[in-house]
Amino acid sequence: MCKLLPAFVSFLAFSFTVSVEAGRTVSAADVGVTAGVDTAYVNGELLTMNASNDIAQAVAVKGDKIYAVGSNSDLRALTGPNTRVVDLASKTLLPGFIDAHGHFPESGVNALYRVNANSPPIGTTQSIADIIARLREKAEKTPKGQWVQGFGYDDTLLAEKRHPTRDDLDKASTEHPIWLSHISGHFGVANSLALDRAKITADTPDPKGGVIRRYPPGTKKPNGVFEEVALFQILGVIPPWSLAQSLDAISVAALEYARKGVTTAQSGLTLDAWLDTFITAASTPSALPIRVVVWPAFKATDKTIPESPMLKLGAVKLIADGSIQGYSGYLSQPYAVPPPGGKADYVGYPFVSREELTARVKALHTAGYQIAIHGNGDAAIDNILYAYREAQQASPRPDARHIIVHSQMAREDQLDAMKELGIIPSFFSLHTYYWGDRHRDIFMGRERAYRISPAQSAHKRGLRFTIHTDTPVVPMDPLLLVWAAVNRISTGGDIIGVEQRIMPIEALRAITIDAAWQHFDENRTGSIEPGKLADLVILAESPLRFPLHIRDIQVLETIVGGQTIYKNW
Ligand SMILES: [Zn+2]
């Protein structure tokens, strides 16, 4: 809590200014709003997330923007007969939470159209038999020939400790093509009809950067499990959701995010069809209640995004490797326990070669784009750093803000390189909670597991970082994410690396102002300062007080552009 004391001191000395536009400061008397501001939130504890982490008491909102920040008495002069005054009754007000990386609105798609195959603590699936029963139930309600989809199974949490196969899924239906996604999104299982639809046979070779798993021993028959690049062979034959289905998914996901205090969502690896849907939603009143930053998949989009405060084009998303818990994360040193049937020196594999990655990065960087590359294993991060360095050397850009998404196994020397090159690591800090015990016992071993998502190492270097939930990989819950980054407690109760814990204020900055900065949005969102958009969240208590309690704090209200989109108090 090192920053708390100065913050309280500056609170006592808080001086009132109204800054209507950057650089133009006026006194309250000059404001000329005889009718007063639209809304004044008073009697609160405002964690402003400004440069000095000031804590204020009240904020005035006019239109969709923050008009003034200060004490109750400071704001009194700004209220008029039409001002709505909200008594916060000592509750905590923060800038709305910003999703640094996820896949909005896939959680809405899952909720509406797919079978949930998650195991505890997220879902209730215990075994492959459970998954089959749920897929069968869904198939019985689905016209024959149409796709049945499921998501979220985790092989290491199933009783059988393996991925389901085509034979397992054929027990759910042989008359519906079935596709079941792994919790990581980097694997999936198809039944026999789905394999037929994709024309995958024993003669289909593995694509570069992917694996079509086969039945052992020595047979070429696909067993239904797909890894990494190979997934696209199935995904390519599944019909897209209709516009109406997609808009429904957006509204379901937006409500789910709003309930958790999120005011800006992130759509990573966005295909053009979804970009079209976002454009439609952004121009339809109330169809997009929270803001979205879109990261086009693999290449820059040539679509023009119409002017909208709700939709923003962000980085181009690339992928360098897979996931550690699926054994497709690309490491410099072998996995602690090799995968079933794998060799002792197994290190995973890259999604693309270093040369190909570098060529793509150079082209995008030279053209002026921001780039976000998925990298979990340290060998993949070496490839990414190589590509970013080559690109910067070829055409230097001082403020490119390129991102390494996850940076899970980033070594200390790699964090040095990120600092040097101005790269932002975005950590999936919830791994310490959901997978921490298995990283320690199976995938990484104790020493490496205790360093995953090394947020404190980044902080010590002054390396600005963000943290994310990667939803729908795990449910959207920024306060659980903050709790995880602060405490690093696993589902089994172990502390996954005491040294890498960070302070609550640092974790909160990582989901507010630093995430805004990552999205080149820091002049618009991320802090409670005059002139910024009135994107706010009201919490029942301050996350700065009891670190172990952060995950239990209730979100009371979520406000986007001055409009309440969720309220529960
Ligand atoms: Zn992701």
CSV table of C-alpha atoms in Angstrom, one decimal, residues 140-398:
chain,number,residue,atom,x,y,z
A,140,GLU,CA,-31.9,-33.8,-29.4
A,141,LYS,CA,-33.1,-30.2,-29.5
A,142,THR,CA,-31.2,-29.4,-32.7
A,143,PRO,CA,-32.4,-30.3,-36.3
A,144,LYS,CA,-30.5,-33.2,-37.8
A,145,GLY,CA,-27.6,-32.1,-39.9
A,146,GLN,CA,-27.1,-28.9,-38.0
A,147,TRP,CA,-24.0,-28.2,-35.9
A,148,VAL,CA,-23.8,-28.9,-32.2
A,149,GLN,CA,-21.1,-27.0,-30.4
A,150,GLY,CA,-19.6,-27.1,-26.9
A,151,PHE,CA,-16.8,-25.3,-25.1
A,152,GLY,CA,-14.6,-25.2,-22.1
A,153,TYR,CA,-13.5,-28.8,-21.4
A,154,ASP,CA,-10.1,-29.2,-19.7
A,155,ASP,CA,-8.5,-32.6,-20.2
A,156,THR,CA,-6.4,-32.3,-17.0
A,157,LEU,CA,-9.6,-31.8,-14.9
A,158,LEU,CA,-11.6,-34.7,-16.4
A,159,ALA,CA,-11.7,-38.1,-14.5
A,160,GLU,CA,-10.1,-39.7,-17.6
A,161,LYS,CA,-7.3,-37.1,-17.8
A,162,ARG,CA,-7.4,-37.1,-21.6
A,163,HIS,CA,-9.1,-35.3,-24.4
A,164,PRO,CA,-12.4,-36.8,-25.7
A,165,THR,CA,-12.1,-38.4,-29.1
A,166,ARG,CA,-14.4,-38.6,-32.2
A,167,ASP,CA,-15.7,-42.0,-30.8
A,168,ASP,CA,-16.7,-40.3,-27.6
A,169,LEU,CA,-18.5,-37.5,-29.4
A,170,ASP,CA,-20.2,-40.0,-31.8
A,171,LYS,CA,-21.9,-41.4,-28.7
A,172,ALA,CA,-23.7,-38.0,-28.4
A,173,SER,CA,-24.7,-38.0,-32.1
A,174,THR,CA,-23.8,-39.3,-35.5
A,175,GLU,CA,-26.5,-37.2,-37.2
A,176,HIS,CA,-25.2,-33.8,-36.1
A,177,PRO,CA,-21.7,-32.6,-36.8
A,178,ILE,CA,-20.2,-31.8,-33.4
A,179,TRP,CA,-17.3,-29.4,-32.5
A,180,LEU,CA,-16.1,-29.2,-28.9
A,181,SER,CA,-13.6,-26.5,-27.9
A,182,HIS,CA,-10.9,-26.9,-25.2
A,183,ILE,CA,-10.9,-24.3,-22.5
A,184,SER,CA,-7.7,-22.7,-23.9
A,185,GLY,CA,-9.3,-22.3,-27.4
A,186,HIS,CA,-6.1,-23.8,-28.8
A,187,PHE,CA,-7.6,-27.3,-29.2
A,188,GLY,CA,-10.9,-28.9,-30.1
A,189,VAL,CA,-12.5,-32.3,-30.8
A,190,ALA,CA,-14.7,-33.1,-33.8
A,191,ASN,CA,-17.0,-36.1,-34.2
A,192,SER,CA,-17.0,-38.3,-37.3
A,193,LEU,CA,-19.6,-36.3,-39.2
A,194,ALA,CA,-17.8,-33.0,-38.5
A,195,LEU,CA,-14.6,-34.6,-39.8
A,196,ASP,CA,-16.5,-35.7,-42.9
A,197,ARG,CA,-17.9,-32.1,-43.4
A,198,ALA,CA,-14.3,-30.8,-43.3
A,199,LYS,CA,-13.1,-33.6,-45.6
A,200,ILE,CA,-10.4,-34.7,-43.0
A,201,THR,CA,-9.3,-38.3,-43.7
A,202,ALA,CA,-6.3,-40.5,-42.8
A,203,ASP,CA,-4.6,-39.0,-45.8
A,204,THR,CA,-4.9,-35.3,-44.6
A,205,PRO,CA,-1.4,-34.1,-43.6
A,206,ASP,CA,-0.8,-32.0,-40.5
A,207,PRO,CA,-0.7,-28.3,-41.4
A,208,LYS,CA,2.4,-26.3,-40.5
A,209,GLY,CA,2.0,-25.1,-36.9
A,210,GLY,CA,-0.8,-27.6,-36.1
A,211,VAL,CA,-1.5,-31.2,-35.4
A,212,ILE,CA,-4.4,-33.5,-36.4
A,213,ARG,CA,-4.1,-36.2,-33.7
A,214,ARG,CA,-4.2,-39.9,-34.9
A,215,TYR,CA,-5.2,-43.1,-33.3
A,216,PRO,CA,-2.1,-45.1,-32.1
A,217,PRO,CA,-0.2,-47.1,-32.8
A,218,GLY,CA,1.0,-46.5,-36.3
A,219,THR,CA,-2.4,-45.7,-37.7
A,220,LYS,CA,-3.2,-42.5,-39.7
A,221,LYS,CA,-6.8,-42.3,-38.8
A,222,PRO,CA,-7.6,-39.0,-37.1
A,223,ASN,CA,-8.9,-39.4,-33.6
A,224,GLY,CA,-10.9,-36.2,-33.7
A,225,VAL,CA,-8.5,-33.9,-31.7
A,226,PHE,CA,-7.1,-30.8,-33.4
A,227,GLU,CA,-4.3,-28.6,-32.2
A,228,GLU,CA,-3.5,-24.9,-33.1
A,229,VAL,CA,-3.4,-24.1,-36.8
A,230,ALA,CA,-5.2,-27.4,-37.6
A,231,LEU,CA,-8.3,-26.0,-35.9
A,232,PHE,CA,-9.0,-23.7,-38.8
A,233,GLN,CA,-9.8,-26.7,-41.0
A,234,ILE,CA,-12.9,-27.4,-38.9
A,235,LEU,CA,-13.7,-23.8,-38.0
A,236,GLY,CA,-13.7,-23.0,-41.7
A,237,VAL,CA,-16.7,-25.3,-42.4
A,238,ILE,CA,-18.9,-24.2,-39.4
A,239,PRO,CA,-21.5,-21.7,-40.7
A,240,PRO,CA,-21.2,-18.3,-39.1
A,241,TRP,CA,-23.9,-17.0,-36.8
A,242,SER,CA,-26.6,-14.9,-38.3
A,243,LEU,CA,-26.6,-11.1,-37.7
A,244,ALA,CA,-29.5,-11.5,-35.3
A,245,GLN,CA,-27.8,-14.3,-33.4
A,246,SER,CA,-24.6,-12.2,-33.3
A,247,LEU,CA,-26.4,-9.1,-32.0
A,248,ASP,CA,-28.1,-11.2,-29.3
A,249,ALA,CA,-24.7,-12.6,-28.2
A,250,ILE,CA,-23.3,-9.0,-28.0
A,251,SER,CA,-26.2,-7.9,-25.7
A,252,VAL,CA,-25.8,-11.0,-23.5
A,253,ALA,CA,-22.0,-10.6,-23.2
A,254,ALA,CA,-22.3,-6.8,-22.7
A,255,LEU,CA,-24.7,-7.3,-19.7
A,256,GLU,CA,-22.4,-10.0,-18.3
A,257,TYR,CA,-19.4,-7.6,-18.6
A,258,ALA,CA,-21.4,-4.6,-17.2
A,259,ARG,CA,-22.4,-6.7,-14.1
A,260,LYS,CA,-18.7,-7.0,-13.4
A,261,GLY,CA,-17.9,-3.3,-13.9
A,262,VAL,CA,-16.4,-3.5,-17.4
A,263,THR,CA,-17.0,-0.4,-19.6
A,264,THR,CA,-14.6,-1.2,-22.5
A,265,ALA,CA,-14.3,-4.8,-23.9
A,266,GLN,CA,-11.7,-6.2,-26.2
A,267,SER,CA,-12.3,-8.4,-29.2
A,268,GLY,CA,-9.1,-10.3,-30.0
A,269,LEU,CA,-8.5,-12.1,-33.3
A,270,THR,CA,-11.6,-10.6,-34.9
A,271,LEU,CA,-12.7,-11.9,-38.3
A,272,ASP,CA,-14.3,-9.6,-40.8
A,273,ALA,CA,-17.8,-11.0,-40.3
A,274,TRP,CA,-17.7,-10.0,-36.6
A,275,LEU,CA,-16.2,-6.6,-37.5
A,276,ASP,CA,-19.3,-6.0,-39.7
A,277,THR,CA,-21.5,-7.0,-36.8
A,278,PHE,CA,-19.7,-4.6,-34.5
A,279,ILE,CA,-20.1,-1.8,-37.1
A,280,THR,CA,-23.8,-2.5,-37.3
A,281,ALA,CA,-24.2,-2.7,-33.5
A,282,ALA,CA,-22.2,0.6,-33.0
A,283,SER,CA,-24.7,2.4,-35.3
A,284,THR,CA,-27.8,0.9,-33.7
A,285,PRO,CA,-29.0,2.7,-30.6
A,286,SER,CA,-28.4,0.6,-27.4
A,287,ALA,CA,-27.1,-2.5,-29.4
A,288,LEU,CA,-23.6,-1.9,-28.1
A,289,PRO,CA,-23.9,-0.7,-24.5
A,290,ILE,CA,-20.2,-1.0,-23.7
A,291,ARG,CA,-17.2,0.2,-25.7
A,292,VAL,CA,-15.3,-2.3,-27.8
A,293,VAL,CA,-11.7,-2.3,-29.0
A,294,VAL,CA,-11.3,-4.7,-32.0
A,295,TRP,CA,-8.0,-6.5,-32.9
A,296,PRO,CA,-8.3,-7.8,-36.4
A,297,ALA,CA,-7.1,-11.4,-36.9
A,298,PHE,CA,-3.7,-11.9,-38.6
A,299,LYS,CA,-3.8,-8.9,-40.9
A,300,ALA,CA,-4.9,-5.3,-41.0
A,301,THR,CA,-8.5,-4.9,-42.1
A,302,ASP,CA,-9.4,-2.8,-45.1
A,303,LYS,CA,-12.8,-2.0,-43.6
A,304,THR,CA,-13.5,1.6,-42.6
A,305,ILE,CA,-14.8,1.9,-39.0
A,306,PRO,CA,-17.4,4.6,-38.9
A,307,GLU,CA,-16.9,7.4,-36.3
A,308,SER,CA,-18.4,6.0,-33.1
A,309,PRO,CA,-17.5,6.5,-29.4
A,310,MET,CA,-18.4,2.8,-28.9
A,311,LEU,CA,-16.1,1.1,-31.4
A,312,LYS,CA,-12.4,1.5,-31.9
A,313,LEU,CA,-9.9,-0.3,-34.1
A,314,GLY,CA,-6.8,-1.5,-32.1
A,315,ALA,CA,-3.8,-3.7,-32.7
A,316,VAL,CA,-3.5,-6.4,-35.3
A,317,LYS,CA,-3.5,-9.7,-33.5
A,318,LEU,CA,-0.9,-12.4,-34.4
A,319,ILE,CA,-0.1,-15.7,-32.7
A,320,ALA,CA,3.3,-17.1,-31.9
A,321,ASP,CA,2.6,-20.3,-29.9
A,322,GLY,CA,-0.2,-22.1,-28.1
A,323,SER,CA,-1.0,-22.7,-24.4
A,324,ILE,CA,1.2,-24.1,-21.7
A,325,GLN,CA,-1.6,-26.2,-20.1
A,326,GLY,CA,-2.2,-27.8,-23.5
A,327,TYR,CA,1.5,-28.5,-24.2
A,328,SER,CA,1.5,-26.3,-27.2
A,329,GLY,CA,3.3,-23.4,-25.5
A,330,TYR,CA,6.8,-23.1,-27.0
A,331,LEU,CA,9.5,-23.3,-24.4
A,332,SER,CA,13.3,-23.0,-24.3
A,333,GLN,CA,13.5,-25.8,-21.6
A,334,PRO,CA,11.4,-29.0,-21.6
A,335,TYR,CA,8.0,-29.3,-19.8
A,336,ALA,CA,8.3,-30.6,-16.2
A,337,VAL,CA,6.2,-33.7,-17.0
A,338,PRO,CA,6.1,-34.5,-20.8
A,339,PRO,CA,2.7,-34.9,-22.5
A,340,PRO,CA,1.2,-38.4,-22.5
A,341,GLY,CA,3.4,-40.5,-24.9
A,342,GLY,CA,5.8,-37.5,-25.4
A,343,LYS,CA,9.6,-37.5,-25.1
A,344,ALA,CA,11.4,-36.1,-22.0
A,345,ASP,CA,12.9,-33.2,-24.0
A,346,TYR,CA,9.5,-32.1,-25.4
A,347,VAL,CA,9.4,-28.2,-25.6
A,348,GLY,CA,6.1,-27.5,-27.5
A,349,TYR,CA,6.2,-25.8,-30.8
A,350,PRO,CA,5.8,-22.4,-32.5
A,351,PHE,CA,2.6,-21.4,-34.3
A,352,VAL,CA,4.7,-19.8,-37.1
A,353,SER,CA,8.4,-19.8,-37.8
A,354,ARG,CA,10.5,-16.9,-36.5
A,355,GLU,CA,11.2,-15.9,-40.1
A,356,GLU,CA,7.5,-15.8,-41.1
A,357,LEU,CA,6.6,-14.0,-37.9
A,358,THR,CA,9.3,-11.4,-38.4
A,359,ALA,CA,8.2,-10.8,-42.0
A,360,ARG,CA,4.6,-10.1,-40.9
A,361,VAL,CA,5.6,-7.9,-38.0
A,362,LYS,CA,8.0,-5.8,-40.1
A,363,ALA,CA,5.3,-5.2,-42.8
A,364,LEU,CA,2.6,-4.2,-40.2
A,365,HIS,CA,5.1,-2.1,-38.1
A,366,THR,CA,6.4,-0.3,-41.2
A,367,ALA,CA,2.8,0.4,-42.2
A,368,GLY,CA,2.2,2.1,-38.9
A,369,TYR,CA,0.0,-0.5,-37.1
A,370,GLN,CA,0.1,-1.5,-33.5
A,371,ILE,CA,0.6,-5.2,-33.1
A,372,ALA,CA,-0.5,-7.7,-30.4
A,373,ILE,CA,1.2,-11.1,-30.5
A,374,HIS,CA,0.0,-14.1,-28.4
A,375,GLY,CA,3.1,-15.6,-26.7
A,376,ASN,CA,3.1,-17.9,-23.7
A,377,GLY,CA,6.3,-19.9,-23.7
A,378,ASP,CA,9.7,-18.2,-23.4
A,379,ALA,CA,10.9,-19.6,-26.8
A,380,ALA,CA,7.9,-18.0,-28.4
A,381,ILE,CA,8.6,-14.8,-26.6
A,382,ASP,CA,12.2,-14.9,-27.9
A,383,ASN,CA,10.7,-15.1,-31.4
A,384,ILE,CA,8.4,-12.2,-30.8
A,385,LEU,CA,11.1,-10.0,-29.3
A,386,TYR,CA,13.3,-10.8,-32.3
A,387,ALA,CA,10.6,-9.8,-34.7
A,388,TYR,CA,9.8,-6.5,-32.8
A,389,ARG,CA,13.5,-5.7,-32.6
A,390,GLU,CA,14.1,-6.3,-36.3
A,391,ALA,CA,11.0,-4.2,-37.1
A,392,GLN,CA,12.1,-1.3,-34.9
A,393,GLN,CA,15.6,-1.4,-36.3
A,394,ALA,CA,14.3,-1.3,-39.9
A,395,SER,CA,11.9,1.6,-39.2
A,396,PRO,CA,12.1,3.1,-35.7
A,397,ARG,CA,8.8,4.2,-34.2
A,398,PRO,CA,9.1,5.7,-30.7
